[in-house]
Amino acid sequence: MLPYFTKHYGNPASRNHYFGWVADEAVEIAREQISALIHASEKEIYFTSGATESNNLALRGVTEMYRNQGNHIVTVVSEHKAVLDTCVDLEQHGCEVTYLSVDRTGLVDPEKVRRAITDKTILVSIMHVNNEIGVIQPIAEIGAICHEQEVLFHVDAAQSAGKLPIDVQKMQIDLLSVSAHKLYGPKGIGALYIRRKQPRVQIKPQITGGGHQKGIRSGTLPVPLIAGLGEACKIAAAEMETEAGRILALRNKLHAGLSAEIPNLVLNGHPCKRLPGNLNLSFAGAEGESLIMGMPDIAVSTGSACTSSVIAPSYVLKALGRTDDQAYSAIRFGIGRFNTDEEIDITIATVVKTVHRLQKLKRK
Ligand SMILES: *Cc1c(COP(=O)(O)O)cnc(C)c1O
């Protein structure tokens, strides 16, 4: 990223001089790196400020463009707020939205998606991996249903891109949101994949201006951030398989270590259909916020970072049928590329000590 902040300062939209060409080349390399990660063509990649914007562009852009064909969207109750709040807003502008429920493990049933589709449906939007509980939705099955029913399929892949294999052809995905900072890239940059053929997806631009990116998303491209996103995708593609195995081993060790010392641990989300780096647990008799305050050396969260300003039980955990108490006692452990075996040992010891102390206080 660094040379593009200073040495190669050109604007990729400057077509008439060398500085512009150098910047444009960096952008094109990044486009190839991103498209390679998800098996798309580089012509199908559009840069945005992150997955929040990508989700907005997909939902708003499709519903505005296809308004004459219908006004119905199908999504799921446990989606990220960037999808849910956008849907609520679209409902105020004449759209109808079906919010499908999930089972006790957090999974949506593809047959439910099929039954929800009507002749007014234009879009199905379902996330690949949930950001709180890590469950992996059956995207390929849902994609097949959407294409059979001739309904567009958007996937929020902020949590899965670079962690799990994604193939937009095999999974029959029409639009896909990516965020750089979820795969070790810089914050403030993301991408939206928009299918170019079979079918050719059309989008009503939400940010208009200089006609950048074929008019779909105007604004000067942030070349250093784009170079960072591209490089992050390249590294992820190369490391994904070995990294997933290593992270899964760390998670299993953490889960086993905590289960051995803490009775009545509840795992939130499906036991195996989940992202290797996600472990979401409810600790009976120990409130999540107190637990976090009691172990300042461990960086964990209750719900998601995106909604942690709100003191309310997680709507995702409530959707699994958890009680308020169970939802308030939930902690999300995220294990990533740079975590070590030793850190898992320290985490087990610290969590066990803190939970025991809080449970004892509560019994008094
Ligand atoms: C983080 C996240 C987003 C938002 O991404 P930003 O790039 O931070 O805007 C959207 N969806 C999911 C599932 C996420 O995890």
XYZ file of C-alpha atoms and ligand atoms in Angstrom:
379
model
C 0.000 0.000 0.000
C 2.759 2.445 0.980
C 4.097 3.485 -2.473
C 0.569 4.467 -3.528
C 0.266 6.996 -0.705
C 3.275 8.988 -1.893
C 5.520 7.831 -4.738
C 2.751 6.665 -7.084
C 0.226 9.355 -6.256
C -1.633 9.320 -9.575
C -5.384 9.154 -10.012
C -6.407 5.980 -11.893
C -9.068 8.039 -13.683
C -6.331 10.177 -15.302
C -6.059 8.500 -18.684
C -3.558 10.879 -20.299
C -0.365 10.534 -18.306
C 2.035 8.114 -16.709
C 1.005 8.822 -13.074
C -2.542 7.804 -13.865
C -1.474 4.652 -15.698
C 0.639 3.435 -12.765
C -2.285 3.896 -10.358
C -4.698 2.246 -12.779
C -2.396 -0.748 -13.097
C -2.431 -1.230 -9.308
C -6.228 -1.136 -9.338
C -6.425 -3.690 -12.149
C -4.054 -6.062 -10.336
C -6.238 -5.827 -7.221
C -9.366 -6.502 -9.285
C -7.732 -9.703 -10.571
C -6.700 -10.764 -7.063
C -10.211 -10.274 -5.685
C -11.938 -11.960 -8.595
C -9.548 -14.933 -8.358
C -10.521 -15.441 -4.711
C -14.238 -15.803 -5.553
C -13.950 -17.240 -9.096
C -15.418 -14.186 -10.796
C -14.181 -12.104 -13.715
C -12.305 -8.885 -12.912
C -14.959 -7.024 -14.908
C -17.491 -8.009 -12.248
C -15.713 -6.312 -9.295
C -16.781 -2.848 -8.029
C -14.969 -1.089 -5.181
C -16.943 0.358 -2.279
C -16.104 1.660 1.204
C -16.826 -1.743 2.794
C -19.429 -4.449 3.173
C -21.976 -2.010 4.637
C -21.921 -0.016 1.416
C -21.778 -3.153 -0.737
C -24.897 -4.512 0.970
C -26.673 -1.171 0.541
C -25.678 -0.973 -3.123
C -26.844 -4.535 -3.793
C -30.215 -4.248 -2.051
C -31.100 -0.697 -3.047
C -29.567 -0.966 -6.514
C -31.462 -4.154 -7.401
C -34.832 -3.179 -5.911
C -34.800 0.201 -7.677
C -33.734 -1.304 -11.005
C -36.197 -4.213 -11.029
C -39.175 -2.349 -9.530
C -41.324 -3.080 -12.606
C -40.824 -6.842 -12.066
C -41.721 -6.944 -8.373
C -41.065 -5.504 -4.939
C -40.456 -8.546 -2.719
C -37.184 -9.407 -0.944
C -36.439 -12.575 1.035
C -33.837 -12.416 3.814
C -33.134 -13.938 7.252
C -33.653 -12.603 10.805
C -30.005 -13.162 11.790
C -28.460 -11.098 8.977
C -26.047 -8.247 9.702
C -27.676 -4.877 10.419
C -26.295 -3.541 7.130
C -28.832 -5.829 5.432
C -31.640 -5.708 8.019
C -31.708 -1.924 8.490
C -31.566 -1.467 4.720
C -34.546 -3.820 4.369
C -36.486 -1.849 6.999
C -35.793 1.329 5.058
C -36.828 -0.310 1.772
C -40.103 -1.379 3.401
C -40.809 2.317 3.932
C -40.311 2.811 0.200
C -42.801 0.242 -1.024
C -40.838 -3.005 -0.753
C -42.148 -6.088 0.990
C -39.655 -8.146 2.953
C -39.917 -11.703 4.281
C -37.589 -12.364 7.232
C -37.022 -16.117 7.461
C -36.340 -17.662 10.857
C -33.398 -19.945 11.630
C -33.322 -23.255 13.512
C -31.750 -23.673 16.963
C -28.304 -24.043 15.397
C -28.648 -20.814 13.402
C -29.168 -22.407 9.990
C -31.795 -21.437 7.440
C -33.619 -24.228 5.599
C -33.293 -23.835 1.778
C -36.813 -25.234 1.377
C -38.097 -22.313 3.434
C -36.417 -19.983 0.950
C -38.160 -21.786 -1.910
C -41.558 -21.487 -0.225
C -41.037 -17.778 0.500
C -40.436 -16.909 -3.170
C -43.503 -15.486 -4.942
C -44.018 -14.043 -8.428
C -43.267 -10.632 -6.873
C -39.855 -11.705 -5.522
C -36.853 -10.022 -7.153
C -34.068 -10.663 -4.638
C -32.937 -13.138 -1.983
C -30.226 -11.843 0.370
C -28.582 -14.342 2.733
C -25.185 -14.128 4.418
C -22.564 -16.834 3.930
C -21.217 -16.833 7.512
C -22.850 -15.175 10.512
C -20.685 -12.588 12.235
C -21.721 -13.516 15.792
C -22.108 -17.283 15.805
C -20.047 -18.243 12.743
C -22.627 -20.598 11.204
C -22.192 -21.342 7.506
C -25.437 -21.124 5.536
C -26.137 -23.618 2.702
C -25.359 -21.039 0.017
C -25.009 -23.417 -2.969
C -28.410 -25.023 -2.267
C -30.077 -21.619 -1.926
C -28.298 -20.362 -5.072
C -29.658 -23.297 -7.074
C -33.198 -22.544 -5.881
C -32.877 -18.838 -6.727
C -31.648 -19.516 -10.250
C -34.335 -22.113 -10.847
C -36.945 -19.553 -9.717
C -35.212 -16.747 -11.696
C -34.701 -14.592 -8.621
C -31.439 -12.695 -8.012
C -29.256 -13.935 -5.135
C -27.108 -11.611 -3.008
C -24.639 -13.000 -0.441
C -22.982 -10.982 2.336
C -19.601 -12.724 2.431
C -17.855 -10.262 4.771
C -17.089 -13.063 7.239
C -16.254 -15.825 4.783
C -14.205 -14.239 1.986
C -10.620 -15.357 2.414
C -11.576 -17.901 5.104
C -13.751 -20.375 3.199
C -13.728 -21.307 -0.493
C -16.169 -19.210 -2.528
C -17.094 -19.918 -6.136
C -19.765 -17.563 -7.456
C -20.331 -19.859 -10.444
C -20.795 -23.124 -8.563
C -22.777 -21.420 -5.785
C -24.855 -19.492 -8.357
C -24.376 -16.144 -6.628
C -25.365 -12.964 -8.504
C -24.065 -10.330 -6.073
C -21.501 -10.753 -3.284
C -20.260 -8.309 -0.632
C -16.674 -8.327 0.639
C -14.928 -6.230 3.310
C -11.119 -5.852 3.383
C -10.693 -5.469 7.137
C -12.302 -8.858 7.779
C -9.458 -10.553 5.910
C -6.510 -8.606 7.354
C -6.765 -5.783 4.828
C -7.253 -2.059 5.525
C -10.458 -0.555 6.915
C -12.679 1.562 4.669
C -12.518 -0.543 1.512
C -14.649 -3.379 0.217
C -16.070 -4.718 -2.986
C -19.297 -5.810 -4.576
C -19.276 -8.578 -7.169
C -22.030 -8.055 -9.744
C -22.692 -10.906 -12.200
C -22.188 -9.899 -15.831
C -23.804 -12.778 -17.647
C -26.382 -15.522 -17.128
C -27.995 -13.356 -15.965
C -26.579 -9.882 -16.513
C -27.442 -8.124 -13.249
C -28.343 -4.462 -13.477
C -27.932 -2.029 -10.631
C -29.252 1.477 -10.067
C -26.229 3.514 -8.904
C -26.546 4.927 -5.385
C -23.606 7.331 -5.615
C -23.525 9.355 -8.817
C -20.810 11.678 -10.015
C -17.888 11.303 -12.361
C -19.041 8.012 -13.821
C -16.219 5.987 -12.297
C -16.533 2.192 -12.294
C -18.863 2.177 -15.326
C -21.151 4.643 -13.572
C -22.131 2.034 -10.950
C -20.200 3.721 -8.125
C -18.735 7.151 -8.764
C -15.866 8.639 -6.779
C -12.072 8.650 -7.068
C -10.680 5.238 -6.211
C -8.591 4.981 -3.002
C -5.624 3.283 -4.668
C -3.604 2.421 -1.498
C -6.644 0.782 0.114
C -7.476 -1.085 -3.077
C -3.888 -2.372 -3.337
C -4.212 -3.547 0.286
C -7.482 -5.357 -0.374
C -5.984 -7.057 -3.423
C -2.885 -8.206 -1.568
C -5.011 -9.452 1.360
C -7.043 -11.559 -1.101
C -3.884 -12.948 -2.685
C -2.441 -13.980 0.688
C -5.762 -15.436 1.824
C -6.110 -17.510 -1.342
C -2.646 -18.978 -0.817
C -2.972 -19.569 2.940
C -6.650 -20.432 3.362
C -6.429 -24.188 3.544
C -3.519 -24.553 5.957
C -4.679 -21.580 7.994
C -8.191 -23.029 8.424
C -6.724 -26.281 9.785
C -4.436 -24.504 12.227
C -7.175 -22.162 13.480
C -9.644 -25.033 13.857
C -7.149 -26.906 16.040
C -6.776 -23.819 18.252
C -10.541 -23.441 18.540
C -11.038 -27.098 19.434
C -8.358 -26.762 22.091
C -10.026 -23.651 23.533
C -13.466 -25.271 23.534
C -12.202 -28.505 25.124
C -10.158 -26.615 27.726
C -13.129 -24.504 28.794
C -15.611 -27.419 28.754
C -13.351 -29.460 31.026
C -13.444 -26.817 33.786
C -16.823 -25.120 33.319
C -19.989 -27.226 33.524
C -23.141 -26.229 31.596
C -21.272 -24.441 28.820
C -23.666 -23.769 25.928
C -22.276 -23.550 22.392
C -24.198 -21.007 20.315
C -24.512 -21.946 16.652
C -24.050 -25.188 14.751
C -21.316 -27.457 16.223
C -19.569 -28.167 12.898
C -21.099 -25.996 10.163
C -19.241 -22.968 11.470
C -16.250 -20.817 10.632
C -13.037 -22.356 12.085
C -12.168 -19.140 13.944
C -15.517 -18.637 15.690
C -16.440 -19.921 19.146
C -19.557 -18.398 20.744
C -20.341 -19.672 24.240
C -22.903 -18.905 26.956
C -21.619 -19.191 30.533
C -24.526 -19.922 32.884
C -24.401 -17.715 35.970
C -21.785 -15.326 34.594
C -22.949 -12.226 32.783
C -21.065 -11.513 29.564
C -20.261 -7.854 30.250
C -18.872 -8.657 33.746
C -16.851 -11.505 32.305
C -15.289 -9.202 29.734
C -14.590 -6.506 32.343
C -12.996 -9.154 34.564
C -10.390 -10.163 31.976
C -8.960 -7.008 30.392
C -6.054 -8.939 28.844
C -8.347 -10.981 26.608
C -9.866 -9.255 23.579
C -13.342 -10.751 23.178
C -16.825 -9.336 22.695
C -20.384 -10.117 23.670
C -22.271 -9.675 20.427
C -20.702 -8.157 17.359
C -18.509 -5.069 17.315
C -21.076 -3.477 15.013
C -23.861 -3.403 17.603
C -21.841 -3.340 20.840
C -22.942 0.242 21.607
C -26.418 -1.177 22.234
C -27.069 -2.842 25.607
C -29.609 -5.462 24.596
C -29.459 -9.229 24.291
C -28.135 -10.203 20.864
C -30.947 -10.526 18.309
C -28.965 -13.324 16.669
C -28.877 -15.414 19.860
C -32.557 -14.658 20.504
C -33.302 -15.968 16.985
C -31.791 -19.341 18.019
C -34.279 -19.498 20.883
C -31.800 -18.566 23.626
C -33.251 -17.025 26.806
C -32.324 -13.442 27.734
C -30.034 -14.843 30.461
C -28.237 -17.115 28.026
C -27.904 -14.294 25.504
C -26.522 -11.897 28.137
C -23.977 -14.526 29.237
C -22.604 -15.087 25.713
C -19.044 -14.378 24.653
C -17.706 -14.491 21.119
C -14.126 -15.736 20.812
C -12.514 -14.933 17.479
C -9.367 -16.851 16.601
C -7.302 -15.553 13.717
C -4.134 -15.777 11.687
C -1.856 -14.368 14.372
C -3.092 -16.253 17.437
C -0.732 -18.732 19.089
C -1.071 -21.935 21.063
C 0.249 -20.121 24.128
C -2.470 -17.477 23.871
C -5.075 -20.246 23.927
C -3.543 -21.611 27.158
C -3.636 -18.156 28.746
C -7.222 -17.608 27.570
C -8.436 -20.918 29.006
C -6.820 -20.180 32.392
C -8.130 -16.596 32.532
C -11.693 -17.418 31.454
C -11.962 -20.381 33.845
C -10.718 -18.285 36.777
C -13.030 -15.359 35.992
C -16.125 -17.502 35.389
C -15.603 -19.393 38.650
C -15.208 -16.109 40.546
C -18.374 -14.609 39.019
C -20.414 -17.772 39.619
C -19.300 -17.828 43.251
C -20.272 -14.159 43.717
C -23.680 -14.867 42.256
C -24.334 -17.806 44.571
C -23.568 -15.686 47.681
C -18.316 -6.520 9.272
C -19.521 -6.969 8.528
C -20.228 -6.091 7.693
C -19.855 -4.633 7.568
O -18.633 -4.487 6.919
P -17.853 -3.077 6.915
O -16.794 -3.267 5.892
O -17.320 -2.920 8.309
O -18.831 -2.036 6.541
C -21.317 -6.576 7.008
N -21.699 -7.849 7.119
C -21.059 -8.734 7.908
C -21.524 -10.151 7.980
C -19.945 -8.322 8.636
O -19.326 -9.197 9.421
